[in-house]
Coordinates of C-alpha atoms in Angstrom, one line a residue:
Chain A
M10 CA 126.8 13.9 -217.5
A11 CA 128.9 10.7 -218.9
L12 CA 132.1 12.6 -219.0
E13 CA 134.5 9.4 -218.7
N14 CA 134.9 7.2 -221.8
R15 CA 133.8 10.1 -223.9
H16 CA 133.0 9.0 -227.4
V17 CA 132.6 12.7 -228.8
D18 CA 134.7 15.6 -228.3
C19 CA 133.1 18.1 -230.7
I20 CA 129.7 18.8 -232.6
I21 CA 130.1 20.5 -235.9
K22 CA 127.1 22.0 -237.2
L23 CA 127.5 22.8 -241.0
G24 CA 125.2 25.6 -242.0
G25 CA 122.9 25.2 -244.8
S26 CA 124.1 28.7 -246.2
A27 CA 127.7 27.9 -246.0
I28 CA 127.8 24.5 -248.0
T29 CA 124.7 25.3 -250.6
S30 CA 123.8 27.8 -252.8
K31 CA 120.6 29.1 -251.1
Q32 CA 119.3 30.8 -254.2
H33 CA 119.5 27.7 -256.5
L34 CA 117.3 24.6 -255.8
E35 CA 119.4 21.5 -254.9
K36 CA 122.7 23.5 -255.5
A37 CA 125.5 22.1 -253.1
N38 CA 128.4 24.2 -252.7
T39 CA 131.4 21.6 -253.6
Q40 CA 133.9 23.7 -253.1
A41 CA 132.8 24.8 -249.4
I42 CA 131.8 21.2 -248.6
N43 CA 135.4 20.3 -249.9
I44 CA 137.0 22.9 -247.4
A45 CA 134.4 21.4 -244.5
A46 CA 135.5 18.0 -245.2
S47 CA 139.2 19.0 -245.1
H48 CA 138.5 20.9 -241.8
V49 CA 137.0 17.5 -240.3
H50 CA 140.2 15.4 -241.8
E51 CA 142.4 18.0 -239.8
M52 CA 140.6 17.0 -236.7
T53 CA 142.1 14.7 -234.2
R54 CA 139.4 14.7 -232.4
K55 CA 136.0 12.6 -232.3
C56 CA 133.0 14.3 -233.8
V57 CA 129.4 14.3 -234.9
I58 CA 128.4 16.4 -237.7
V59 CA 124.8 17.9 -238.4
H60 CA 124.4 19.6 -241.5
G61 CA 121.3 21.8 -242.7
A62 CA 119.3 21.6 -245.7
G63 CA 120.4 24.7 -247.5
S64 CA 118.6 24.8 -250.7
F65 CA 117.8 21.0 -250.6
G66 CA 114.4 20.0 -249.0
H67 CA 113.1 23.5 -248.2
F68 CA 111.3 23.8 -251.8
H69 CA 109.5 20.4 -251.4
A70 CA 108.9 21.1 -247.5
K71 CA 107.5 24.6 -248.3
K72 CA 105.4 23.4 -251.2
Y73 CA 103.8 20.6 -249.2
N74 CA 103.4 22.1 -246.0
I75 CA 105.4 19.5 -244.3
A76 CA 106.5 21.7 -241.2
T77 CA 102.9 22.3 -240.2
G78 CA 101.8 18.6 -240.8
F79 CA 99.3 16.4 -242.8
N80 CA 95.9 18.1 -243.4
D81 CA 92.7 16.1 -244.3
T82 CA 92.6 17.6 -248.0
D83 CA 95.7 16.9 -249.7
F84 CA 97.1 14.0 -247.4
E85 CA 98.2 11.8 -250.4
Q86 CA 100.3 14.9 -252.1
Q87 CA 101.9 15.7 -248.7
R88 CA 103.0 11.9 -248.3
I89 CA 104.8 12.7 -251.8
G90 CA 106.1 15.8 -250.6
F91 CA 107.4 14.5 -247.5
S92 CA 109.2 11.8 -249.7
Q93 CA 110.6 14.3 -251.8
T94 CA 111.7 16.5 -248.8
R95 CA 113.4 13.3 -247.6
L96 CA 115.2 12.3 -250.9
S97 CA 116.1 15.9 -251.2
V98 CA 117.9 16.3 -247.8
T99 CA 119.7 12.7 -248.3
K100 CA 120.9 13.9 -251.6
L101 CA 122.7 16.8 -249.9
N102 CA 123.8 14.4 -247.0
H103 CA 125.0 11.9 -249.9
I104 CA 127.3 14.5 -251.2
I105 CA 128.8 15.6 -247.9
V106 CA 129.2 12.1 -246.7
Q107 CA 131.1 11.3 -250.0
A108 CA 133.4 14.2 -249.5
L109 CA 134.1 13.5 -246.2
I110 CA 135.2 10.1 -247.6
E111 CA 137.4 11.2 -250.2
K112 CA 139.3 13.2 -247.4
D113 CA 139.8 9.8 -245.3
V114 CA 137.0 10.7 -243.0
P115 CA 135.3 7.3 -241.9
A116 CA 132.0 9.3 -242.3
V117 CA 128.6 7.3 -241.9
S118 CA 125.1 8.9 -242.4
I119 CA 122.5 8.2 -239.8
S120 CA 119.1 10.1 -240.7
P121 CA 116.7 11.2 -238.0
C122 CA 113.5 10.0 -240.0
G123 CA 112.1 7.0 -238.4
L124 CA 114.6 7.5 -235.3
W125 CA 113.4 10.7 -233.8
K126 CA 109.6 11.5 -233.4
T127 CA 108.3 14.7 -232.5
T128 CA 104.6 15.7 -231.1
D129 CA 103.3 19.1 -231.6
R130 CA 106.6 19.8 -233.4
S131 CA 108.5 19.3 -230.2
V132 CA 111.1 16.2 -229.9
T133 CA 109.6 13.6 -227.7
S134 CA 111.4 10.4 -228.9
T135 CA 115.0 10.0 -229.9
F136 CA 117.1 7.0 -230.7
L137 CA 120.6 7.9 -230.2
Q138 CA 122.1 4.3 -229.7
P139 CA 123.4 4.2 -233.8
I140 CA 125.4 7.6 -233.1
N141 CA 127.0 6.1 -229.7
D142 CA 127.9 3.0 -231.4
L143 CA 129.4 4.3 -234.4
L144 CA 131.4 6.8 -232.4
R145 CA 132.5 3.8 -230.2
A146 CA 133.6 2.2 -233.3
G147 CA 135.6 5.2 -234.6
F148 CA 133.3 6.6 -237.2
V149 CA 132.2 10.1 -237.6
P150 CA 128.1 10.0 -237.5
V151 CA 126.6 12.7 -240.0
V152 CA 123.1 13.5 -239.1
H153 CA 120.9 16.0 -240.7
G154 CA 117.9 18.6 -240.7
D155 CA 115.1 15.9 -241.8
A156 CA 111.2 15.3 -242.3
V157 CA 110.2 13.0 -239.5
I158 CA 106.8 11.7 -238.2
D159 CA 105.1 13.8 -235.4
T160 CA 102.4 12.2 -233.3
S161 CA 99.8 14.5 -233.6
L162 CA 100.5 16.2 -236.7
G163 CA 101.4 13.4 -238.8
C164 CA 105.0 14.8 -239.8
T165 CA 106.9 18.0 -239.5
I166 CA 110.6 19.0 -240.1
L167 CA 113.2 18.2 -237.5
S168 CA 115.9 21.3 -238.0
G169 CA 119.8 20.7 -237.5
D170 CA 119.6 23.4 -234.7
T171 CA 117.3 21.5 -232.6
I172 CA 119.1 17.9 -233.2
I173 CA 122.3 19.9 -232.0
Q174 CA 120.6 20.9 -228.7
I175 CA 119.6 17.2 -228.3
L176 CA 122.9 15.6 -229.3
A177 CA 124.7 18.4 -226.5
E178 CA 122.5 17.3 -223.9
N179 CA 122.9 13.5 -224.3
L180 CA 126.5 13.4 -225.9
C181 CA 128.1 16.1 -223.6
P182 CA 130.8 17.1 -226.2
K183 CA 133.5 19.6 -225.3
R184 CA 132.7 22.1 -227.6
I185 CA 130.2 22.9 -230.4
I186 CA 131.3 24.5 -233.4
F187 CA 129.0 26.2 -235.8
I188 CA 130.5 26.4 -239.2
T189 CA 129.0 29.3 -241.1
D190 CA 129.2 31.9 -244.1
T191 CA 130.0 34.7 -241.7
N192 CA 133.0 35.5 -239.4
G193 CA 130.5 34.8 -236.3
I194 CA 127.6 36.7 -234.8
Y195 CA 127.2 40.3 -235.2
D196 CA 125.0 42.9 -233.0
R197 CA 123.1 43.7 -236.0
P198 CA 123.1 42.0 -239.7
P199 CA 126.6 42.4 -241.2
H200 CA 125.7 44.2 -244.2
N201 CA 125.1 47.3 -242.0
D202 CA 128.1 49.5 -242.3
D203 CA 128.7 49.6 -238.4
A204 CA 128.0 46.1 -237.6
K205 CA 130.3 44.9 -235.1
L206 CA 131.4 41.4 -234.9
L207 CA 130.6 40.0 -231.1
R208 CA 133.7 38.0 -230.0
Y209 CA 132.1 36.9 -227.0
I210 CA 128.6 36.3 -225.8
S211 CA 127.6 35.2 -222.5
V212 CA 124.2 33.4 -221.5
T213 CA 123.0 33.2 -218.1
K214 CA 121.7 29.7 -216.8
D215 CA 118.0 30.4 -217.6
G216 CA 119.3 31.1 -221.3
K217 CA 119.6 34.9 -221.4
V218 CA 121.9 36.6 -223.7
T219 CA 123.3 39.3 -221.8
N220 CA 125.4 41.1 -224.4
E221 CA 123.7 43.9 -226.1
I222 CA 122.5 42.5 -229.4
E223 CA 120.0 44.9 -231.3
T224 CA 117.1 42.3 -231.2
S225 CA 114.9 44.5 -233.1
Q226 CA 117.4 45.0 -236.1
L227 CA 118.1 40.8 -235.8
E228 CA 114.4 40.3 -236.1
H229 CA 114.6 42.3 -239.7
D230 CA 117.3 39.9 -240.8
V231 CA 115.9 38.2 -244.0
T232 CA 117.4 35.1 -243.5
G233 CA 115.9 34.7 -240.1
G234 CA 118.9 32.5 -239.5
V235 CA 121.0 34.6 -237.0
Q236 CA 118.2 34.9 -234.3
T237 CA 117.4 31.1 -234.4
K238 CA 121.3 30.3 -234.1
I239 CA 121.7 32.7 -231.0
A240 CA 118.7 31.0 -229.2
S241 CA 119.9 27.4 -230.1
A242 CA 123.2 28.1 -229.0
A243 CA 121.8 30.3 -225.8
H244 CA 120.1 27.0 -224.8
I245 CA 123.1 24.7 -225.1
V246 CA 125.3 26.8 -223.1
S247 CA 122.7 27.4 -220.6
K248 CA 121.5 23.9 -220.3
C249 CA 124.9 22.3 -220.7
N250 CA 127.5 24.6 -219.9
I251 CA 129.3 23.7 -223.1
P252 CA 130.6 26.5 -225.2
V253 CA 129.8 27.3 -228.6
H254 CA 131.9 28.7 -231.4
V255 CA 130.6 30.3 -234.6
V256 CA 133.5 30.4 -237.2
K257 CA 133.3 31.2 -240.8
L258 CA 134.1 28.0 -243.1
G259 CA 137.9 28.2 -244.3
S260 CA 139.1 30.8 -242.0
A261 CA 142.0 30.8 -240.3
A262 CA 139.8 30.7 -236.8
A263 CA 138.0 27.3 -238.1
W264 CA 141.2 25.6 -238.9
K265 CA 142.8 26.6 -235.5
L266 CA 139.8 25.8 -233.6
L267 CA 139.3 22.2 -235.3
D268 CA 142.9 21.7 -235.0
K269 CA 143.6 22.6 -231.4
G270 CA 140.4 22.7 -229.8
E271 CA 140.7 26.4 -228.8
L272 CA 140.8 30.1 -230.0
E273 CA 143.3 32.7 -229.5
E274 CA 142.5 36.3 -228.3
S275 CA 143.4 37.4 -232.1
D276 CA 141.0 35.1 -233.9
I277 CA 137.9 36.5 -235.5
A278 CA 135.2 34.3 -234.4
T279 CA 132.3 34.5 -231.7
T280 CA 132.4 32.6 -228.6
I281 CA 129.3 31.9 -226.8
T282 CA 129.6 30.5 -222.9
L283 CA 127.8 30.6 -219.6
Q284 CA 128.3 34.1 -217.7
E285 CA 131.3 33.9 -215.7
S286 CA 129.5 34.2 -212.4
E287 CA 127.2 31.5 -213.6
Y288 CA 129.9 28.9 -213.3
P289 CA 129.5 26.5 -210.6
K290 CA 131.9 27.3 -207.8
Chain B
M6 CA 101.2 -12.9 -235.0
A7 CA 99.7 -9.4 -235.2
L8 CA 97.3 -9.9 -238.0
E9 CA 94.8 -7.4 -236.8
N10 CA 95.3 -4.1 -237.9
R11 CA 98.0 -5.2 -240.4
H12 CA 100.2 -2.5 -241.9
V13 CA 101.7 -4.4 -244.3
D14 CA 100.4 -6.9 -247.0
C15 CA 103.5 -7.8 -248.6
I16 CA 107.1 -7.5 -248.8
I17 CA 108.9 -7.1 -252.0
K18 CA 112.6 -7.9 -252.6
L19 CA 114.2 -6.3 -255.6
G20 CA 117.1 -8.5 -256.4
G21 CA 120.7 -7.1 -256.7
S22 CA 121.0 -8.7 -260.4
A23 CA 117.6 -7.4 -261.8
I24 CA 118.2 -3.6 -260.8
T25 CA 121.8 -3.3 -261.2
S26 CA 124.5 -4.5 -264.2
K27 CA 126.3 -6.5 -261.9
Q28 CA 129.5 -6.7 -264.3
H29 CA 129.7 -3.0 -264.1
L30 CA 130.9 -1.3 -260.7
E31 CA 128.1 1.0 -259.2
K32 CA 125.8 0.8 -262.4
A33 CA 122.0 0.7 -261.9
N34 CA 119.9 -0.8 -264.3
T35 CA 117.5 2.4 -264.7
Q36 CA 115.2 0.9 -267.2
A37 CA 114.5 -1.9 -264.8
I38 CA 114.3 0.1 -261.7
N39 CA 112.0 2.5 -263.1
I40 CA 109.7 -1.0 -264.1
A41 CA 110.1 -2.0 -260.6
A42 CA 108.8 1.3 -259.7
S43 CA 105.8 0.7 -261.9
H44 CA 105.2 -2.6 -260.2
V45 CA 104.7 -1.1 -257.1
H46 CA 102.9 1.8 -258.1
E47 CA 100.4 -0.4 -259.3
M48 CA 100.0 -2.1 -255.9
T49 CA 97.2 -1.2 -253.9
R50 CA 98.9 -3.1 -251.1
K51 CA 100.9 -1.8 -248.1
C52 CA 104.1 -3.0 -248.7
V53 CA 107.9 -2.8 -247.6
I54 CA 110.5 -2.8 -250.2
V55 CA 114.0 -4.6 -249.6
H56 CA 116.6 -4.4 -252.2
G57 CA 120.1 -6.2 -252.8
A58 CA 123.0 -4.1 -253.9
G59 CA 124.1 -6.0 -256.9
S60 CA 126.9 -3.9 -258.4
F61 CA 126.9 -1.4 -255.5
G62 CA 128.7 -2.0 -252.5
H63 CA 130.3 -5.4 -253.1
F64 CA 133.5 -3.9 -254.6
H65 CA 134.4 -2.1 -251.2
A66 CA 133.0 -4.8 -249.1
K67 CA 135.3 -7.2 -250.7
K68 CA 138.4 -4.8 -251.0
Y69 CA 138.1 -4.3 -247.4
N70 CA 137.1 -7.2 -246.2
I71 CA 134.0 -5.9 -244.2
A72 CA 132.2 -9.1 -244.0
T73 CA 134.7 -10.7 -242.1
G74 CA 134.8 -7.6 -239.7
F75 CA 137.8 -5.6 -238.4
N76 CA 141.2 -6.9 -238.2
D77 CA 144.2 -5.4 -236.2
T78 CA 146.4 -4.7 -239.1
D79 CA 144.6 -2.4 -241.4
F80 CA 141.6 -1.2 -239.2
E81 CA 142.0 2.4 -240.2
Q82 CA 141.6 1.5 -243.9
Q83 CA 138.8 -1.0 -243.0
R84 CA 136.8 1.9 -241.7
I85 CA 136.9 3.9 -244.8
G86 CA 135.9 0.8 -246.5
F87 CA 133.0 0.5 -244.5
S88 CA 132.2 3.9 -244.9
Q89 CA 132.7 3.7 -249.0
T90 CA 130.6 0.6 -249.0
R91 CA 127.8 2.4 -246.9
L92 CA 127.9 5.2 -249.2
S93 CA 127.7 2.6 -252.2
V94 CA 124.7 0.9 -251.5
T95 CA 122.8 4.1 -250.3
K96 CA 123.7 5.6 -253.9
L97 CA 121.6 2.6 -255.1
N98 CA 119.1 3.2 -252.4
H99 CA 118.8 7.0 -253.5
I100 CA 118.2 6.1 -257.4
I101 CA 115.6 3.5 -256.4
V102 CA 113.3 5.8 -253.8
Q103 CA 113.8 8.4 -256.3
A104 CA 112.2 6.3 -259.3
L105 CA 109.7 5.2 -256.8
I106 CA 108.9 8.9 -255.9
E107 CA 108.4 9.8 -259.8
K108 CA 106.0 7.2 -259.9
D109 CA 104.1 8.6 -257.1
V110 CA 104.9 6.0 -254.5
P111 CA 105.3 7.6 -251.3
A112 CA 108.8 6.0 -250.5
V113 CA 111.1 6.5 -247.5
S114 CA 114.5 5.1 -247.2
I115 CA 115.4 3.4 -243.8
S116 CA 119.1 2.1 -243.7
P117 CA 120.0 -0.9 -241.2
C118 CA 123.3 0.5 -240.3
G119 CA 123.0 1.6 -236.6
L120 CA 119.7 0.0 -236.3
W121 CA 120.3 -3.6 -236.9
K122 CA 123.4 -5.1 -235.1
T123 CA 125.0 -8.6 -235.5
T124 CA 126.8 -10.8 -233.4
D125 CA 129.2 -13.3 -235.1
R126 CA 127.3 -12.3 -238.1
S127 CA 123.7 -13.4 -236.7
V128 CA 121.3 -10.6 -236.3
T129 CA 121.0 -10.0 -232.5
S130 CA 119.6 -6.6 -232.5
T131 CA 117.0 -5.0 -234.7
F132 CA 114.8 -1.7 -234.4
L133 CA 111.7 -2.0 -236.6
Q134 CA 109.9 0.9 -235.1
P135 CA 110.7 3.1 -237.8
I136 CA 109.4 0.8 -240.5
N137 CA 106.1 0.2 -238.6
D138 CA 105.7 3.8 -237.9
L139 CA 106.0 4.8 -241.4
L140 CA 103.9 2.0 -242.5
R141 CA 101.0 3.3 -240.3
A142 CA 101.6 6.7 -241.9
G143 CA 101.0 5.1 -245.3
F144 CA 104.6 5.4 -246.4
V145 CA 106.5 2.6 -248.4
P146 CA 109.7 2.0 -246.4
V147 CA 112.8 0.9 -248.8
V148 CA 115.3 -1.2 -246.9
H149 CA 118.6 -2.5 -248.1
G150 CA 121.4 -4.7 -247.9
D151 CA 123.8 -2.7 -245.7
A152 CA 127.4 -2.6 -243.7
V153 CA 126.4 -2.8 -240.0
I154 CA 128.2 -3.2 -236.6
D155 CA 129.0 -6.5 -235.4
T156 CA 129.5 -6.5 -231.6
S157 CA 132.1 -9.2 -231.8
L158 CA 133.7 -8.8 -235.3
G159 CA 133.4 -5.0 -235.3
C160 CA 131.5 -5.0 -238.7
T161 CA 129.7 -7.1 -241.3
I162 CA 127.6 -7.2 -244.2
L163 CA 123.9 -7.8 -243.5
S164 CA 122.1 -9.2 -246.6
G165 CA 118.8 -8.4 -248.1
D166 CA 117.9 -11.8 -247.6
T167 CA 118.1 -12.1 -244.1
I168 CA 116.5 -8.6 -243.6
I169 CA 113.3 -10.4 -245.4
Q170 CA 113.4 -13.5 -242.9
I171 CA 113.5 -10.9 -239.9
L172 CA 110.8 -8.7 -241.6
A173 CA 108.6 -11.4 -242.4
E174 CA 108.8 -12.8 -238.6
N175 CA 107.8 -9.3 -237.3
L176 CA 105.5 -7.7 -239.8
C177 CA 103.6 -11.1 -240.7
P178 CA 102.7 -9.9 -244.5
K179 CA 100.3 -11.9 -246.5
R180 CA 102.5 -12.7 -249.1
I181 CA 106.4 -12.4 -249.9
I182 CA 107.6 -11.6 -253.6
F183 CA 111.1 -11.9 -254.6
I184 CA 111.3 -9.9 -258.1
T185 CA 114.4 -11.1 -259.8
D186 CA 116.1 -11.2 -263.3
T187 CA 114.7 -15.2 -264.1
N188 CA 111.2 -16.5 -264.3
G189 CA 111.4 -18.3 -261.1
I190 CA 113.6 -20.9 -259.4
Y191 CA 114.6 -24.0 -262.0
D192 CA 115.7 -27.4 -261.0
R193 CA 119.1 -26.8 -262.2
P194 CA 121.0 -23.6 -263.5
P195 CA 118.5 -21.7 -266.4
H196 CA 121.4 -22.0 -268.9
N197 CA 121.2 -25.7 -269.1
D198 CA 119.0 -26.8 -272.1
D199 CA 116.8 -29.2 -270.0
A200 CA 116.5 -27.0 -267.1
K201 CA 113.0 -26.8 -266.0
L202 CA 110.9 -24.2 -264.2
L203 CA 109.8 -25.3 -260.8
R204 CA 106.1 -24.0 -260.7
Y205 CA 105.9 -25.0 -256.9
I206 CA 108.2 -26.0 -254.4
S207 CA 106.9 -27.0 -250.9
V208 CA 108.9 -26.9 -247.4
T209 CA 108.4 -29.0 -244.4
K210 CA 108.1 -27.3 -240.9
D211 CA 111.6 -27.8 -240.4
G212 CA 112.8 -25.9 -243.4
K213 CA 113.4 -28.9 -245.9
V214 CA 112.5 -28.4 -249.7
T215 CA 110.7 -31.5 -250.3
N216 CA 110.9 -31.0 -254.2
E217 CA 113.7 -32.8 -256.1
I218 CA 115.9 -29.5 -256.9
E219 CA 119.4 -30.8 -258.3
T220 CA 121.2 -29.3 -255.5
S221 CA 124.9 -30.4 -256.7
Q222 CA 124.0 -28.5 -260.1
L223 CA 123.0 -25.7 -257.9
E224 CA 126.2 -25.5 -256.1
H225 CA 127.8 -24.6 -259.4
D226 CA 125.7 -21.7 -259.8
V227 CA 128.4 -18.9 -260.4
T228 CA 126.3 -16.2 -258.8
G229 CA 125.7 -18.5 -255.6
G230 CA 122.6 -16.6 -255.6
V231 CA 119.8 -19.2 -256.3
Q232 CA 120.6 -21.5 -253.3
T233 CA 121.0 -18.6 -250.9
K234 CA 117.5 -17.5 -252.3
I235 CA 116.0 -21.0 -251.8
A236 CA 117.2 -21.1 -248.1
S237 CA 116.1 -17.9 -247.4
A238 CA 112.5 -18.5 -249.0
A239 CA 112.6 -22.1 -247.2
H240 CA 113.5 -20.4 -244.1
I241 CA 110.3 -17.9 -244.3
V242 CA 107.8 -20.6 -245.7
S243 CA 108.8 -22.9 -242.7
K244 CA 108.9 -20.5 -240.0
C245 CA 106.0 -18.1 -240.9
N246 CA 103.8 -20.1 -243.4
I247 CA 103.8 -17.1 -245.3
P248 CA 104.0 -18.1 -249.2
V249 CA 107.0 -16.9 -251.3
H250 CA 106.9 -16.0 -254.9
V251 CA 109.8 -15.7 -257.2
V252 CA 108.7 -13.9 -260.4
K253 CA 110.6 -12.0 -263.5
L254 CA 110.8 -8.3 -263.1
G255 CA 108.2 -7.0 -265.7
S256 CA 106.8 -10.2 -266.6
A257 CA 103.0 -10.7 -266.8
A258 CA 103.1 -13.0 -263.8
A259 CA 104.7 -10.1 -261.8
W260 CA 102.2 -7.5 -263.0
K261 CA 99.5 -10.1 -261.9
L262 CA 100.8 -10.9 -258.4
L263 CA 101.4 -7.2 -257.6
D264 CA 97.9 -5.9 -258.8
K265 CA 95.8 -9.1 -257.5
G266 CA 97.9 -10.7 -255.1
E267 CA 97.6 -14.1 -256.5
L268 CA 98.9 -15.8 -259.5
E269 CA 96.6 -18.3 -262.1
E270 CA 97.5 -21.6 -263.3
S271 CA 99.2 -20.5 -266.2
D272 CA 101.5 -17.8 -264.9
I273 CA 105.0 -18.4 -265.3
A274 CA 106.7 -18.0 -261.7
T275 CA 107.8 -20.1 -258.7
T276 CA 105.6 -20.3 -255.6
I277 CA 107.1 -21.5 -252.5
T278 CA 104.6 -22.7 -249.8
L279 CA 104.6 -25.1 -246.8
Q280 CA 103.8 -28.8 -247.5
E281 CA 100.2 -29.1 -247.6
S282 CA 100.3 -31.9 -244.7
E283 CA 102.1 -29.5 -242.9
Y284 CA 99.3 -26.7 -242.4
P285 CA 97.8 -26.5 -239.3
K286 CA 94.3 -28.4 -239.2

């Protein structure tokens, strides 16, 4: 791990649910995006931002089956669908970059399409040089979930969570912060009266979550987002030994984490780390 | 030259003057862009589109001296200026890609920033794989003049004309079409009563224009665009022996050229080719 001359301290994931109105097609939550931009402005740290698509992109991706690749029957229409998906996610990316620049954050958009390729939906080719170059020059790269070329399926969707995993492995940041629309990870869907926020989650070296999280209930989570988020975080923690924090956009915990780089005992958030016994001696 | 399995027949340059209102900051000429999109839709050929910035990007690039690189005194502000320049040109790019998709052209944006680098304002590093991959998959890549990282100056502006030259050398298209707001290249600025359209311009192998073009008058052209355009075209013609056509957006010549791939004697346009005696025997 290239810990010397580190060009990035933090990777920030802006969750699609936090920055868009998921129920309304292509509706950005501009108030939330402005708060997120203020979060980043407050940081003195070098960071990369990765954002989800929320209500951008998903509609077109689903209509044209972009995630599962091209098929023989409606290939021409799928190509248009691929283009529409990209146009939609870059529209959101543009709104976010604009909000960041308005807060004096030198943000530069980097789209994965063309640079990242998959084979059977697994990432097999990346090109991280642009992100490194921009970081070295003092910019804040803004990457996003995207429609990409898949060498076996023709095309697929590359999620922001997958991007985060690969960036974590290659850029070795000190921490990763998922900025979301919830206070953190709960032991069951937060709308349940008895749901408890998990302040700490620990992960074994082989990526298993050791906390008692009621997975069966999580599986019924309509958004499907929490389980993916935990899996993604567990992967990062186990593979890179980088702590992952999940905080609510605009919360005191988010401000503190971004400003100071750490949380206090009283802060409401979830921190996911490697199980203590698993740390290298 | 990889003439077999050619993935591109034509490179189209959409001139900034043709697709924006140059006098008004960030004002796209949507009618012109829709005509350009229809032009591309009519094509049966594989193409790459490169567009200029027109009234997008230039204001910020000039204000913050992006073309001449970072300086020590206002580095922080210049970084914001770089980000603003990129945001502005990608805004125009987004409008163009959207217009293309609305005409059922499977357009995909590819921004040079991060992929292309310069040293002392000369291109020293490119990454053309995304353009090749997208062409192979049947998409129409849409590239644009951009703010880029310069390894000696920190940053600079990469013009659409420079991009065209490098794409021509690497993709070996059958022809290059500059779609502009004039009928072609004149022997002096077109507002002169006695200006004559040059139907043909021939170029020697070492890049010299053999026609009698009154260069001294061209130098007074307020836009500065014609001379650059001739120089760029002459470079392509001499280095790659690829014909360059200059046509007016929406003209009969433009429709014919894009539809059939060639012009007739009666068409009003300029065709720039290698001097006959210079063709390989």
